[in-house]
PDB file of C-alpha atoms in Angstrom:
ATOM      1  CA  UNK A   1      60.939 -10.311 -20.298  1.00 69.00           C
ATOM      2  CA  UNK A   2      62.955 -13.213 -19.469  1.00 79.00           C
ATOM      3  CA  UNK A   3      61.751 -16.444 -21.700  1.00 77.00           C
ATOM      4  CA  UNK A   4      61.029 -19.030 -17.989  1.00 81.00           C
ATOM      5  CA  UNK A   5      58.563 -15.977 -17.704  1.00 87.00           C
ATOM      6  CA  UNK A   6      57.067 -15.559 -21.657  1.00 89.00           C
ATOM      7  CA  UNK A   7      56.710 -19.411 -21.934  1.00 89.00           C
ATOM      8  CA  UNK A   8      54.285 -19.952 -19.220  1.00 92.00           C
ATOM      9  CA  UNK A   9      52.629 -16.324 -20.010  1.00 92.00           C
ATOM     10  CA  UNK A  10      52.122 -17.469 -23.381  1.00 92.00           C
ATOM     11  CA  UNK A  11      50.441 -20.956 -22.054  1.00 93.00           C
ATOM     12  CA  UNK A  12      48.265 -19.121 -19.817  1.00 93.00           C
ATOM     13  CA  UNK A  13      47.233 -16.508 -22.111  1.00 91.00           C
ATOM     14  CA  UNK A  14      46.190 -19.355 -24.362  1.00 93.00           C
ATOM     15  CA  UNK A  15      44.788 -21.229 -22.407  1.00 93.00           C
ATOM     16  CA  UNK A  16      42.269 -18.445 -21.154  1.00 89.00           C
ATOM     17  CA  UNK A  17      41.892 -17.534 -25.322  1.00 91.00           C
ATOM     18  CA  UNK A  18      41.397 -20.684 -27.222  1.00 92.00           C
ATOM     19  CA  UNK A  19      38.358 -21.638 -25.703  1.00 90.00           C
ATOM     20  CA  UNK A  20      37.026 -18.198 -26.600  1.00 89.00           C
ATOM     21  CA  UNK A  21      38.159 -18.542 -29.553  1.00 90.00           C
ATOM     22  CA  UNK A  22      36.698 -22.045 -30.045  1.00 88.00           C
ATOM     23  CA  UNK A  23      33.292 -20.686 -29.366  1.00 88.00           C
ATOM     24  CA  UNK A  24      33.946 -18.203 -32.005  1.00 88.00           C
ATOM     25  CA  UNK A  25      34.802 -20.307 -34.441  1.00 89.00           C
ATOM     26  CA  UNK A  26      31.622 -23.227 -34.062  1.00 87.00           C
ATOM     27  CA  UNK A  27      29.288 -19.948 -33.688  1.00 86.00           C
ATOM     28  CA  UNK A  28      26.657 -20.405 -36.591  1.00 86.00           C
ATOM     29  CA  UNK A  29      26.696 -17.138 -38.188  1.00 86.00           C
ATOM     30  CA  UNK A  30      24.872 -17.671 -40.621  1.00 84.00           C
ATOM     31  CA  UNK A  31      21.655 -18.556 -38.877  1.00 83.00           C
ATOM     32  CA  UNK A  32      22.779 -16.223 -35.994  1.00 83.00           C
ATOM     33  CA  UNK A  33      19.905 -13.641 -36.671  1.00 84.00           C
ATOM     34  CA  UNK A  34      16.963 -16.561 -36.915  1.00 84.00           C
ATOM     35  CA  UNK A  35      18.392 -18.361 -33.415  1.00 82.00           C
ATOM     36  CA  UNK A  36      18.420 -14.796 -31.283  1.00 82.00           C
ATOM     37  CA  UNK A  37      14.819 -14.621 -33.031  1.00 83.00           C
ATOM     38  CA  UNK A  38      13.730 -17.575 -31.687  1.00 84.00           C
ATOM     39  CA  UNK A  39      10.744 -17.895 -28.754  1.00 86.00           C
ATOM     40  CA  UNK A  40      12.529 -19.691 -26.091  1.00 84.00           C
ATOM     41  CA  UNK A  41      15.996 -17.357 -26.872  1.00 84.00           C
ATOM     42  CA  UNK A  42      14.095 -14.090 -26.503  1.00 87.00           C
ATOM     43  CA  UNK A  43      12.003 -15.347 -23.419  1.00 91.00           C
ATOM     44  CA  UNK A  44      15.165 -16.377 -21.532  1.00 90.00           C
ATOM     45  CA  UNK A  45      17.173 -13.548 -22.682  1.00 88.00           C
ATOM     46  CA  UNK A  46      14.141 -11.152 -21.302  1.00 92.00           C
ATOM     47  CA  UNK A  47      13.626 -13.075 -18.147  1.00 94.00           C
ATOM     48  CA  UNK A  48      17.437 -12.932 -17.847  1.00 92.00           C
ATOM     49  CA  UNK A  49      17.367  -8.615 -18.275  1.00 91.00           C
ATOM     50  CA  UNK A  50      14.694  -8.389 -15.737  1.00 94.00           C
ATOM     51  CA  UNK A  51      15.627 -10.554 -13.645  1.00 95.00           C
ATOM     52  CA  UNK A  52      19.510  -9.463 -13.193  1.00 94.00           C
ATOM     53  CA  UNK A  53      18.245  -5.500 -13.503  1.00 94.00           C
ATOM     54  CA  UNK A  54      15.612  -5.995 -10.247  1.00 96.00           C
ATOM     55  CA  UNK A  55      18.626  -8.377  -8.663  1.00 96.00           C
ATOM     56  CA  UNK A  56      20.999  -5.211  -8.865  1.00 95.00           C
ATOM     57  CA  UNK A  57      18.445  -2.764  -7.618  1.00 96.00           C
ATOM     58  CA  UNK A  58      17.877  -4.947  -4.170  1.00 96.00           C
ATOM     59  CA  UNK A  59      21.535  -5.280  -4.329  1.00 95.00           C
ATOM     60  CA  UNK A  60      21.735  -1.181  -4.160  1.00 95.00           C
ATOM     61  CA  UNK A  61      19.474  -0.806  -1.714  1.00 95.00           C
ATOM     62  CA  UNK A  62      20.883  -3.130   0.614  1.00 95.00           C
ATOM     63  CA  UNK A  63      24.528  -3.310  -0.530  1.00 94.00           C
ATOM     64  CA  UNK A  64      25.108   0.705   0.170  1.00 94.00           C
ATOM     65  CA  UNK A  65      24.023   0.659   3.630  1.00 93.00           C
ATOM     66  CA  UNK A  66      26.341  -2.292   4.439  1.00 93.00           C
ATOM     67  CA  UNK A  67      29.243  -1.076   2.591  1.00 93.00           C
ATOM     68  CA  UNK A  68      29.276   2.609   4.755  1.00 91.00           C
ATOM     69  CA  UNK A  69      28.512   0.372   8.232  1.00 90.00           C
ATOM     70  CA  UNK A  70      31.862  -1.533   6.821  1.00 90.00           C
ATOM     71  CA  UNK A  71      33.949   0.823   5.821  1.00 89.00           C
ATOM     72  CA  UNK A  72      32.696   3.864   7.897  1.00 85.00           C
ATOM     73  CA  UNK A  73      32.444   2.242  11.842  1.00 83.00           C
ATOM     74  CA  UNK A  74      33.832   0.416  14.269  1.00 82.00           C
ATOM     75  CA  UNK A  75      31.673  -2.173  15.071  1.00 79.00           C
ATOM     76  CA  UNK A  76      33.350  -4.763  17.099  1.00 82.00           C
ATOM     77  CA  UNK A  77      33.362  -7.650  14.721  1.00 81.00           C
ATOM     78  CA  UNK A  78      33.784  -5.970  11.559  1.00 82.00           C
ATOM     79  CA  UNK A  79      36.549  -7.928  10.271  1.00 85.00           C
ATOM     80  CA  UNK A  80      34.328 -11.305  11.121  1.00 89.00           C
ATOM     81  CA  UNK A  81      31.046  -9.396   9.505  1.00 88.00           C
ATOM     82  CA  UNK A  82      33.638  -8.431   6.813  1.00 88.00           C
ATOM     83  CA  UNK A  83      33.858 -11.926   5.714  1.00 89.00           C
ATOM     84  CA  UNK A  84      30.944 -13.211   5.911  1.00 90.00           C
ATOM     85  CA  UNK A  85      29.781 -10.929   3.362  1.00 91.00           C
ATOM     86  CA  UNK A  86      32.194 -12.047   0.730  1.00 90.00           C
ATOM     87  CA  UNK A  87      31.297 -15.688   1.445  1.00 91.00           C
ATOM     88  CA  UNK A  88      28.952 -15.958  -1.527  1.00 91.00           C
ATOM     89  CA  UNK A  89      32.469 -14.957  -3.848  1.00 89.00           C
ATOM     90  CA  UNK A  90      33.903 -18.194  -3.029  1.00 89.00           C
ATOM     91  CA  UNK A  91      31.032 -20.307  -1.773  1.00 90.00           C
ATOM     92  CA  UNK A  92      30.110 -23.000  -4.471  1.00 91.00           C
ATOM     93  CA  UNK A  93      26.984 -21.390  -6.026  1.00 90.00           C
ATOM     94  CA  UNK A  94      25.058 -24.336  -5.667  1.00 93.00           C
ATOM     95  CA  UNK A  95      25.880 -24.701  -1.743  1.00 94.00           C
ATOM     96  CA  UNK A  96      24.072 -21.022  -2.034  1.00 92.00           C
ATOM     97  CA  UNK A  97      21.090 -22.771  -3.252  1.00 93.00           C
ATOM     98  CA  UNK A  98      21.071 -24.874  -0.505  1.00 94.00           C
ATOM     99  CA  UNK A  99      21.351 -22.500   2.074  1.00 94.00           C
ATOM    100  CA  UNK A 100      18.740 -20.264   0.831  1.00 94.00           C
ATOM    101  CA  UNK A 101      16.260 -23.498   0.374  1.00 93.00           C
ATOM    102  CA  UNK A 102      17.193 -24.083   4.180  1.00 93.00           C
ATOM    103  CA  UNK A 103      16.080 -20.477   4.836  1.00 94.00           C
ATOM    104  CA  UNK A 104      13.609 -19.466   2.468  1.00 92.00           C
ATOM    105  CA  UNK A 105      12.003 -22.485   1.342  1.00 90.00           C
ATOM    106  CA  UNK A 106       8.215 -23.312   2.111  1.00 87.00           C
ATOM    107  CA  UNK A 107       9.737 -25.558   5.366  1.00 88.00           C
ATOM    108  CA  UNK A 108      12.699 -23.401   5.698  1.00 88.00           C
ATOM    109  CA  UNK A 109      13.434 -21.092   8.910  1.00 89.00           C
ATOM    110  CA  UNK A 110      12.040 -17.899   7.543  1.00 91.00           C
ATOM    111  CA  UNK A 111      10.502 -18.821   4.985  1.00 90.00           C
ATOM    112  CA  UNK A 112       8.073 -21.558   6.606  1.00 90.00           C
ATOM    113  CA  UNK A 113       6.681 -18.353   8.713  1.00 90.00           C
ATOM    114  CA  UNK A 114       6.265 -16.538   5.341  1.00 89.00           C
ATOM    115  CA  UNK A 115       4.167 -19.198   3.840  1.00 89.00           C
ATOM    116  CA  UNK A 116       1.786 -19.140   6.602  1.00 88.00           C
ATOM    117  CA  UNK A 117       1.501 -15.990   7.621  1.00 88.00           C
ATOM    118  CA  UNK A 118       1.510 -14.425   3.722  1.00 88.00           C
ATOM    119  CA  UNK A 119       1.274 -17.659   1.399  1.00 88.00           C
ATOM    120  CA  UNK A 120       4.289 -16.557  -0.141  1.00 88.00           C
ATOM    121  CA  UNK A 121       6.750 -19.216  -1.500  1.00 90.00           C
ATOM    122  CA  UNK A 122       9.399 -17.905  -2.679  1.00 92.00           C
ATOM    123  CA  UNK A 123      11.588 -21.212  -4.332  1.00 92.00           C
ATOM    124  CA  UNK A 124      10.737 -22.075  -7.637  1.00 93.00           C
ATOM    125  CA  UNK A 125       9.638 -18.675  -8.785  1.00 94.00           C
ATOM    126  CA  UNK A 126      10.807 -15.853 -10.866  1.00 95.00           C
ATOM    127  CA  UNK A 127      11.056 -13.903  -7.289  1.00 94.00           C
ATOM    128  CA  UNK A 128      13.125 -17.118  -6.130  1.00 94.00           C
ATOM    129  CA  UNK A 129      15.309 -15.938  -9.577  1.00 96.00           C
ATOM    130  CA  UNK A 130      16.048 -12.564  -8.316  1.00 96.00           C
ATOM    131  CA  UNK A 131      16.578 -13.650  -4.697  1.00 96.00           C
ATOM    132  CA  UNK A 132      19.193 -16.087  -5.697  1.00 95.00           C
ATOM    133  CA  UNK A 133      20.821 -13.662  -7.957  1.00 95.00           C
ATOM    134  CA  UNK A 134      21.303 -11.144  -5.463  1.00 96.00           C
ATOM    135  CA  UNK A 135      22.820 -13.249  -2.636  1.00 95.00           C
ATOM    136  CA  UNK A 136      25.781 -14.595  -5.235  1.00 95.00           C
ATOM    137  CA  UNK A 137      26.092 -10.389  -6.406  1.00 94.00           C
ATOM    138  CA  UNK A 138      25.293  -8.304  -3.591  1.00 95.00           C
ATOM    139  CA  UNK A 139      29.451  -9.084  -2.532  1.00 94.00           C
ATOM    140  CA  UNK A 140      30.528  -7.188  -5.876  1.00 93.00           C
ATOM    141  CA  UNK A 141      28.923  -3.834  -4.754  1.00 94.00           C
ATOM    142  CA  UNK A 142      29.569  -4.209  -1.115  1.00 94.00           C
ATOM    143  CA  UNK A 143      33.366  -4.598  -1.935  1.00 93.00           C
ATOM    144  CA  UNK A 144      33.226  -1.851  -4.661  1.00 91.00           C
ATOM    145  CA  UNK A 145      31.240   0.921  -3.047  1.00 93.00           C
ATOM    146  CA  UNK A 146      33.848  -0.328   0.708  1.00 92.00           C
ATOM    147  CA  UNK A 147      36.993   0.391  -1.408  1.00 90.00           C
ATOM    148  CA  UNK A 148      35.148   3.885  -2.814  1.00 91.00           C
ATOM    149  CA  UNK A 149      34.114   4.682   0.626  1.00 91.00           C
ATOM    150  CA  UNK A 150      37.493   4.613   2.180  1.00 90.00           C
ATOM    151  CA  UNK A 151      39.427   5.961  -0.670  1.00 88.00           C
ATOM    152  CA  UNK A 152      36.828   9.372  -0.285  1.00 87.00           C
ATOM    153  CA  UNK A 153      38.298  12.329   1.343  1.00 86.00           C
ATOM    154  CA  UNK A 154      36.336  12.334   4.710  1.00 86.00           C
ATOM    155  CA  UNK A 155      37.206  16.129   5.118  1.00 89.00           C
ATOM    156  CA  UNK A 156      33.868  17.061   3.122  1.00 89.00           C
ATOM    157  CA  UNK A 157      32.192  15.426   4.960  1.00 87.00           C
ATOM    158  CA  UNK A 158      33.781  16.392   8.302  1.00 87.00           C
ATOM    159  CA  UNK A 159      33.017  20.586   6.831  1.00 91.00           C
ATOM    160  CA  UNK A 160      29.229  19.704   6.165  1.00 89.00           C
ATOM    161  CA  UNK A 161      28.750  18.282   9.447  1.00 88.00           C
ATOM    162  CA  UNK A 162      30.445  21.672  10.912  1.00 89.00           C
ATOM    163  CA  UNK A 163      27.691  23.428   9.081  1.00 87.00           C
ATOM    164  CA  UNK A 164      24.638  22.478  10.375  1.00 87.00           C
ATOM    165  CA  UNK A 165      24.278  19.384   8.054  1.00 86.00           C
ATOM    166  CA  UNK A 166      22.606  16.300   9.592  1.00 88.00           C
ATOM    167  CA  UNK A 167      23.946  12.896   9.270  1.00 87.00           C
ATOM    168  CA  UNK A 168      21.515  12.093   6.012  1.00 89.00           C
ATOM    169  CA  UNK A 169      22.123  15.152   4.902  1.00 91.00           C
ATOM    170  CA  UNK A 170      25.451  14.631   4.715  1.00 89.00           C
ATOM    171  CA  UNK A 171      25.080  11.148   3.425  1.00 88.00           C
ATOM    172  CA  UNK A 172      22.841  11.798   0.457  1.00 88.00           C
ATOM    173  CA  UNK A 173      24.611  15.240  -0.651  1.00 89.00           C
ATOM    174  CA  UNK A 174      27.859  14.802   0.064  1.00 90.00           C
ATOM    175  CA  UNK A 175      29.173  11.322   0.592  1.00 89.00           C
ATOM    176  CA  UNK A 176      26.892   9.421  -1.911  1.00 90.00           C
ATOM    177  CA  UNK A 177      28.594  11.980  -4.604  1.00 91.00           C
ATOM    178  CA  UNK A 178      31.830  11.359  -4.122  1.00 91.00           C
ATOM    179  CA  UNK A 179      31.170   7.325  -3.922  1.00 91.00           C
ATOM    180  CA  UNK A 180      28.823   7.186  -7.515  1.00 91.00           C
ATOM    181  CA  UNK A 181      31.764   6.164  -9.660  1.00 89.00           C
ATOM    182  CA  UNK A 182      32.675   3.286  -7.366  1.00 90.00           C
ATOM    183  CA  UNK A 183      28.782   2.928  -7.285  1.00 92.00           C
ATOM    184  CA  UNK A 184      28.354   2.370 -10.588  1.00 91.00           C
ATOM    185  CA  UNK A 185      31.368  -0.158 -11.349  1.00 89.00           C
ATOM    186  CA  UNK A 186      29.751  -2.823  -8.680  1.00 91.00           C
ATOM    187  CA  UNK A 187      26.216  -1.858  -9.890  1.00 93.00           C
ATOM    188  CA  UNK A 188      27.620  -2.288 -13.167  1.00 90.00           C
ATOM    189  CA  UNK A 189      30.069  -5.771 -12.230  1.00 89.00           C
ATOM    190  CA  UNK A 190      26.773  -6.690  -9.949  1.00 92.00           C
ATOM    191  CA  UNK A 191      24.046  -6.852 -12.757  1.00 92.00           C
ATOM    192  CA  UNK A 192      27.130  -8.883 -15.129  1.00 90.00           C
ATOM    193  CA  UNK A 193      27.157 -11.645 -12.177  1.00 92.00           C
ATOM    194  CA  UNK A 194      23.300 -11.375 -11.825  1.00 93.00           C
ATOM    195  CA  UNK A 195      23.153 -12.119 -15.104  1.00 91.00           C
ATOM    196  CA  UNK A 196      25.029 -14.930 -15.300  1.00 90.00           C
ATOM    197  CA  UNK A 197      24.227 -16.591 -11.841  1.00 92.00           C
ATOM    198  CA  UNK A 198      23.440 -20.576 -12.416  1.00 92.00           C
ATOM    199  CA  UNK A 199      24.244 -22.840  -9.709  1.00 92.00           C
ATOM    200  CA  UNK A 200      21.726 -20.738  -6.847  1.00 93.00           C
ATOM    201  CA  UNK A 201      19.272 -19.853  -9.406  1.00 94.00           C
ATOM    202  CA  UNK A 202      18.906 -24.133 -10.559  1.00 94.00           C
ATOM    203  CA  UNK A 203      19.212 -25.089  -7.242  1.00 93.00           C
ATOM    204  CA  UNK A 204      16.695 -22.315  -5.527  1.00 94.00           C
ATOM    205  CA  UNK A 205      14.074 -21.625  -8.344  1.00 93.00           C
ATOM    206  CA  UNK A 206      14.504 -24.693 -10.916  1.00 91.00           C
ATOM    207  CA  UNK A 207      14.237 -24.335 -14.229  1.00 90.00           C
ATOM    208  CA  UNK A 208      11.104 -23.590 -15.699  1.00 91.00           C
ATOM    209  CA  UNK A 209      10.706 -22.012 -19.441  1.00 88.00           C
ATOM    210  CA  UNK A 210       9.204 -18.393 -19.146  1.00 87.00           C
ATOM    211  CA  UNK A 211       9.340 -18.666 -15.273  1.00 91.00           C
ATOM    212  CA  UNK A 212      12.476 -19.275 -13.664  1.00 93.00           C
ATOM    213  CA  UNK A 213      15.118 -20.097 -17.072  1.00 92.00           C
ATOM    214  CA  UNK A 214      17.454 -17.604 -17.524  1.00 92.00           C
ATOM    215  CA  UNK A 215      20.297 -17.442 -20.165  1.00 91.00           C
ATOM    216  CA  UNK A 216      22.679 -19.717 -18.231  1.00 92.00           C
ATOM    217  CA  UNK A 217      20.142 -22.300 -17.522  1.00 92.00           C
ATOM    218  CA  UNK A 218      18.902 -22.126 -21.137  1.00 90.00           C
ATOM    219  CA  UNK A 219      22.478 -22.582 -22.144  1.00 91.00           C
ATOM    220  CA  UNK A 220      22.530 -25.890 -19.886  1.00 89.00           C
ATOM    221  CA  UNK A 221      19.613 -27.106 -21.237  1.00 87.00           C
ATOM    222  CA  UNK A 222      20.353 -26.631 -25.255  1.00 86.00           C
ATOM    223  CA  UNK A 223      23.583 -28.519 -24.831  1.00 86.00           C
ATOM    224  CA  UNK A 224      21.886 -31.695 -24.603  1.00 84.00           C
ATOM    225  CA  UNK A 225      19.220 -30.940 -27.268  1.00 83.00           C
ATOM    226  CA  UNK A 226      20.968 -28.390 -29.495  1.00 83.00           C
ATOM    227  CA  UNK A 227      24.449 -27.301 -29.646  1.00 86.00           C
ATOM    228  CA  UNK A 228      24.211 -24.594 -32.140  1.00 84.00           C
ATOM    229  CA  UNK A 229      21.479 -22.563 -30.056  1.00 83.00           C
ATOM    230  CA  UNK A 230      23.902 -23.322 -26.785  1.00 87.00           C
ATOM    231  CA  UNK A 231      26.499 -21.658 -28.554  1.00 88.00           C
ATOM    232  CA  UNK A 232      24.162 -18.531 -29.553  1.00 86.00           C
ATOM    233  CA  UNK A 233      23.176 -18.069 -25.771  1.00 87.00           C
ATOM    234  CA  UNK A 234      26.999 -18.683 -24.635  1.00 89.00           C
ATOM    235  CA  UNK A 235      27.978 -15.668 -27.287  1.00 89.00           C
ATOM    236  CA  UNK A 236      24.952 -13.294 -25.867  1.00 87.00           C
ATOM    237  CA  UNK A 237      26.558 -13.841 -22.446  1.00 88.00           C
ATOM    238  CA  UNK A 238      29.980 -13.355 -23.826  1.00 88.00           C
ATOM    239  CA  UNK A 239      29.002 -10.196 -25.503  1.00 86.00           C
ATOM    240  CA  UNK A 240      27.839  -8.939 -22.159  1.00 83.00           C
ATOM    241  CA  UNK A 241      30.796  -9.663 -20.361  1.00 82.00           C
ATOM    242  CA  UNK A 242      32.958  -8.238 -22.862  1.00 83.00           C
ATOM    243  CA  UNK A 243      30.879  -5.153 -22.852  1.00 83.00           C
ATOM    244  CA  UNK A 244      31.260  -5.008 -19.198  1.00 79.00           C
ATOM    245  CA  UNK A 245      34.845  -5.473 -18.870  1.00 76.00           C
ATOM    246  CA  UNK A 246      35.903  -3.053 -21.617  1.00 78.00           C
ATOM    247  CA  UNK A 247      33.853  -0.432 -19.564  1.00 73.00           C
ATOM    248  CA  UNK A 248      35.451  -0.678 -16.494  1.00 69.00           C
ATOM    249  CA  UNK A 249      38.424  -0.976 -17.662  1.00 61.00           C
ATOM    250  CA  UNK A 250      39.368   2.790 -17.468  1.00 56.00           C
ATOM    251  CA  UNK A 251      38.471   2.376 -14.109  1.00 55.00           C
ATOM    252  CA  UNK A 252      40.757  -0.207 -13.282  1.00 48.00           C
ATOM    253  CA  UNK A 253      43.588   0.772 -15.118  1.00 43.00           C
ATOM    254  CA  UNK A 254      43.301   4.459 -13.140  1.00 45.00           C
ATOM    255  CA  UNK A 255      42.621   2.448  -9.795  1.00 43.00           C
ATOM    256  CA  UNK A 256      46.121   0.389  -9.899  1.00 39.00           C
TER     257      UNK A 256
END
């Protein structure tokens, strides 16, 4: 490798490590065990897993559906419709919150109709957590299960239909099949990003102990008060991520 390539490798690989490393290094092990033990830890960390796990199954349920219209017609459009369902990857999470305030909220454009037709408010509620978690995810599946759906040999399909096999048929027993491993890896990258969703989640549903605080937000509010249990929360979260990434990295290293 030529060294005006390894310097600045070497730079950026640091840069991305140390302050891993730094977290490492303040972590207080020793109390480690007593910290994850603690009330407010395990309520956040369980509102956190229930949360993110409900967030991915909406995200399924919707994000499937849209990823076959994307990748499977020709819907004038698509490339516009394409893009406006990756917004959320590089919209500023908070701006998220906004939107879905201007939307859902009690005097927002659906969700003013939903209060007084159902007395359902949505923001500042552990529903409010999951809907905000699954409008800054739901992109991770739809690009995942897209990039499965056009890489799948369509011939399959194409000999099921010649059978006799209707459209759902064909969906559910052939397509859906061939598509579960790229299924899986944006379930799977869509219940990491759940997880650790903070700007939308403050902004839509506040943050409320045992209501709306998740990990992140717990992590936000133990820096001010208490560092160490910050830093516990920050290395559950890094554990997850590391967990994450060293599962789909088989994936990704077959993929390129």
């Amino acid at each position: 490798m030529p060294w005006p390539l390894l310097v600045p490798a070497l730079a950026g690989l640091a840069f991305l490590v140390l302050p891993l490393a730094g977290l490492l290094a303040r972590a207080p092990w020793a109390t480690l065990p007593g910290r994850l033990a603690e009330p407010r830890v395990l309520e956040a960390l369980r509102l956190s897993l229930v949360t993110a796990t409900i967030a991915t199954a909406v995200c399924l349920l919707l994000g499937v559906p849209l990823a076959w219209l994307l990748a499977r017609t020709t819907l004038p459009g698509r490339r516009l419709l394409r893009a406006l369902v990756t917004v959320p990857l590089v919209l500023p999470p908070v701006v998220g919150g906004v939107a879905l305030l201007l939307v859902l909220g009690r005097r927002g454009l659906a969700g003013q109709w939903l209060y007084d037709a159902f007395g359902v408010s949505l923001p500042f509620t552990t529903t409010g957590v999951v809907v905000a978690e699954a409008f800054v995810a739901m992109p991770f599946l739809v690009i995942a299960v897209e990039g499965a759906l056009r890489a799948a040999d369509q011939r399959y399909e194409e000999a099921a239909a010649t059978l006799g096999a209707s459209r759902w048929t064909v969906f559910r027993r052939v397509t859906l099949p061939m598509v579960a491993p790229g299924v899986l890896a944006g379930a799977v990258l869509c219940w990491a990003r759940a997880l650790g969703e903070f700007g939308a989640t403050i902004t839509f549903a506040g943050n409320f102990p045992g209501r709306t605080q998740t990990m992140p937000l717990a992590v936000y509010l133990a820096l001010e008060t208490d560092p160490d249990a910050a830093i516990v929360l920050s290395l559950v979260l890094l554990a997850v991520s590391v967990i994450v990434l060293a599962g789909l990295r088989d994936r990704w290293v077959g993929a390129a």
